[in-house]
Coordinates of C-alpha atoms in Angstrom, one line a residue:
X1 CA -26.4 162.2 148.4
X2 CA -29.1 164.5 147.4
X3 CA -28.5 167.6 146.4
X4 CA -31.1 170.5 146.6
X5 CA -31.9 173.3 143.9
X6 CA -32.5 176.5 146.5
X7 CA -35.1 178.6 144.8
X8 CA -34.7 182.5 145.3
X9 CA -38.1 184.4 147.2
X10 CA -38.9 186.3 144.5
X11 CA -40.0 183.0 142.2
X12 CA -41.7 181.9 145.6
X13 CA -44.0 185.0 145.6
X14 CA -45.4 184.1 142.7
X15 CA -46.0 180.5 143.0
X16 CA -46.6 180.4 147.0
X17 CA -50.6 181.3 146.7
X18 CA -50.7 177.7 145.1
X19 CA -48.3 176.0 147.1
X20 CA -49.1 177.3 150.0
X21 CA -46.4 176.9 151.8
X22 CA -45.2 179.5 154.9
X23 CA -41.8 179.8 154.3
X24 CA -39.6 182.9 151.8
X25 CA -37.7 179.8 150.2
X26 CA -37.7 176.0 149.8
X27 CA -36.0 173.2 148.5
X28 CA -36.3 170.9 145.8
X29 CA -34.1 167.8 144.8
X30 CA -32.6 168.1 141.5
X31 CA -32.9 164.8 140.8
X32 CA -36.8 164.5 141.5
X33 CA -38.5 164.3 137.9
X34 CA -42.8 164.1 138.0
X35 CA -43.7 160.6 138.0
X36 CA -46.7 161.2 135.7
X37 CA -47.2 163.8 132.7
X38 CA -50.8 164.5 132.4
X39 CA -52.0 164.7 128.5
X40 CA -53.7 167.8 127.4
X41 CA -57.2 167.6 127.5
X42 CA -58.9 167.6 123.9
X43 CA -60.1 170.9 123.0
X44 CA -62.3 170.1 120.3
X45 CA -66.0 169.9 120.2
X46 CA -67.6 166.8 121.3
X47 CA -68.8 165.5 118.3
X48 CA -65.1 165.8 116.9
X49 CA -63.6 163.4 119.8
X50 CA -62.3 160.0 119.3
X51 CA -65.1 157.6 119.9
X52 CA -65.3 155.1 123.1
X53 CA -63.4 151.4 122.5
X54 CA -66.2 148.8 121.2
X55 CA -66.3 145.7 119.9
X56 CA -69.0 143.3 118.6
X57 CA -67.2 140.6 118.4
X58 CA -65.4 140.5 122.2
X59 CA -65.6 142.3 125.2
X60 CA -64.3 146.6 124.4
X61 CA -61.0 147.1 126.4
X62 CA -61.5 149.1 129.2
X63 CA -65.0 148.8 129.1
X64 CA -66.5 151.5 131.0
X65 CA -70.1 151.0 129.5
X66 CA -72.0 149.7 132.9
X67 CA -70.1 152.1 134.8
X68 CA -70.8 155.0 133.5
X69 CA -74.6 153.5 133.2
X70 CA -75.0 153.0 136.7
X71 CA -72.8 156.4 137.7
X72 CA -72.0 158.8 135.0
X73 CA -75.1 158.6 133.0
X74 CA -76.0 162.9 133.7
X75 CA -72.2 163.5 133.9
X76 CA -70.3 162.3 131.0
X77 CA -70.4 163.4 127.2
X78 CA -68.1 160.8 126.2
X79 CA -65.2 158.8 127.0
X80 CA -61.8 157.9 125.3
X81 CA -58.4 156.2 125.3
X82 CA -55.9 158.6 124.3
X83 CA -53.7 158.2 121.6
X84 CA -50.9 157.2 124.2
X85 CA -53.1 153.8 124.9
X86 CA -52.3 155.1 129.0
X87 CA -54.9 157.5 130.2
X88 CA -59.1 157.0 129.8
X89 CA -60.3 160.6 128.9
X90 CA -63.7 160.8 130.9
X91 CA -64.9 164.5 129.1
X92 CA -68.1 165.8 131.6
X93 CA -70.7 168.4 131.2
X94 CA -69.1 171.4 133.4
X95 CA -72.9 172.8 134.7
X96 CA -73.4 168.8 136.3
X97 CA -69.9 168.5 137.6
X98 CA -69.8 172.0 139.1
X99 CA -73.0 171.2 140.8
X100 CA -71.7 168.0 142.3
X101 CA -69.5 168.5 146.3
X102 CA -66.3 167.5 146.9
X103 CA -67.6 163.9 148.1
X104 CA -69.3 163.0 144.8
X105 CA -66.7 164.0 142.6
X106 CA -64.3 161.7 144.7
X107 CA -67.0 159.1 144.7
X108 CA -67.3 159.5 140.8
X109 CA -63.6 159.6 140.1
X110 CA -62.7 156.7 142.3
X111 CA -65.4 154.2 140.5
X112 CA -63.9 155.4 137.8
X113 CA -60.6 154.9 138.2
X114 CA -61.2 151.8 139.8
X115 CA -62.4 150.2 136.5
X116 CA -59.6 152.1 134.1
X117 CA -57.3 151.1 136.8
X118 CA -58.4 147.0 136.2
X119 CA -57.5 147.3 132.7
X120 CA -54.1 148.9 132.9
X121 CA -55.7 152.7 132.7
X122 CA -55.3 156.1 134.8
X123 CA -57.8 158.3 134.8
X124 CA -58.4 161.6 133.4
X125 CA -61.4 164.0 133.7
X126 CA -61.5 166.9 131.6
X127 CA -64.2 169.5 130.6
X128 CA -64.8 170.6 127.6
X129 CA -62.8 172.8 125.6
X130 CA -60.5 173.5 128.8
X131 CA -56.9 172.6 128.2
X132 CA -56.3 171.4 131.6
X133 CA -57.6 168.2 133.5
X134 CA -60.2 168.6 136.5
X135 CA -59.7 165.6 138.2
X136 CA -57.4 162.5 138.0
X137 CA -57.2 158.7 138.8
X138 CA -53.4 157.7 138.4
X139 CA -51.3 154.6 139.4
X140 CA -47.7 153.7 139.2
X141 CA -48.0 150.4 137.2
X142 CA -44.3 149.8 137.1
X143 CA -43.5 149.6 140.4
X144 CA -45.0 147.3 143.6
X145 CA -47.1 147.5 145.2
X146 CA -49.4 149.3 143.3
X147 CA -50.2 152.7 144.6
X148 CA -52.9 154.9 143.3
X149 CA -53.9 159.0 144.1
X150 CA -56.9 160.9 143.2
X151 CA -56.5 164.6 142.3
X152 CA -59.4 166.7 142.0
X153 CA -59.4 170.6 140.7
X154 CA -57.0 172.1 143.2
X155 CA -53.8 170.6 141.5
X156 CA -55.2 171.8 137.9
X157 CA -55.1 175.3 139.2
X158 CA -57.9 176.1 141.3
X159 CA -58.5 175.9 145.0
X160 CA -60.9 173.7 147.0
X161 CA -60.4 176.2 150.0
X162 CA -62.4 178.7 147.8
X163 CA -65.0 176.3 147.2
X164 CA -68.2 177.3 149.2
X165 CA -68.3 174.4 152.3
X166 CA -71.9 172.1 153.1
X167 CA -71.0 172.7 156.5
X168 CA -70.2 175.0 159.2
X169 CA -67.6 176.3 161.2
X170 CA -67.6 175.6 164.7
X171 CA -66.0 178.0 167.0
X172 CA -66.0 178.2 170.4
X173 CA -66.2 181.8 172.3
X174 CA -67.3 182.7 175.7
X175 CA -69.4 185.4 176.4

């Protein structure tokens, strides 16, 4: 049986804007734990970040070297395994990846990922100097089948609903 940590409104105030949910109070399993703990992103300049994998005498695992040619060239600084040997830090230049929609990040993170994801690897994109991840390509490896989410920005603290939309807004009205 599951039993269910009841949360009083006042603590729901102040995290409803980024839950957005429409209710005073919710419920939460006490026995639900996060199934992945995102690593800090490295806050130190770029040229003090671990260097990419590589290898002259067989192939650099995960190799990410065509990718990023063929789609990260203008985007990424540099790229990393962490110290953990789980996540692929992808560090990006924040003016190129603010610049970029909603659909290209996604298509970005998702090639990505897709690679890391070949060799064992989730997915992390920070920017620099900011302690907190921007997007992310995660998989549950230890459990079949293999299921895999994308994150981008609004789990990291901001809000895509604030993000100015391509498109409009079609309403209709009589007059």
């Amino acid at each position: 049986m599951t039993k269910y940590l009841l949360l009083p409104s006042s603590l729901f105030f102040l995290i409803s804007p980024f839950l957005l949910l429409p209710s005073s109070l919710f419920l939460l399993s006490v026995t639900a734990a996060p199934k992945i703990i995102f690593p800090t992103c490295p806050r130190n300049e770029i040229s003090k970040l671990p260097q990419p994998p590589l290898s002259q005498t067989q192939p650099s695992i995960p190799s990410l070297w065509l990718t990023q040619d063929f789609f990260g060239e203008e985007l990424i600084y540099t790229w990393f395994v962490d110290s953990d040997d789980a996540w692929v830090i992808l560090v990006v230049r924040k003016l190129n990846w603010d610049n970029k929609g909603y659909i290209e990040r996604y298509k970005f993170i998702n090639h990505f990922g897709n690679v890391a994801r070949q060799y064992g690897y989730n997915l992390q994109v920070c920017e620099p100097r900011n302690k907190k991840p921007i997007a992310a390509y995660f998989c549950d490896f230890e459990n079949p089948p293999l299921n895999c989410d994308v994150e981008i920005d609004y789990r990291f603290g901001r809000s895509l609903f604030s993000s100015p939309k391509d498109f409009e807004f079609i309403t209709n009205t009589t007059e």
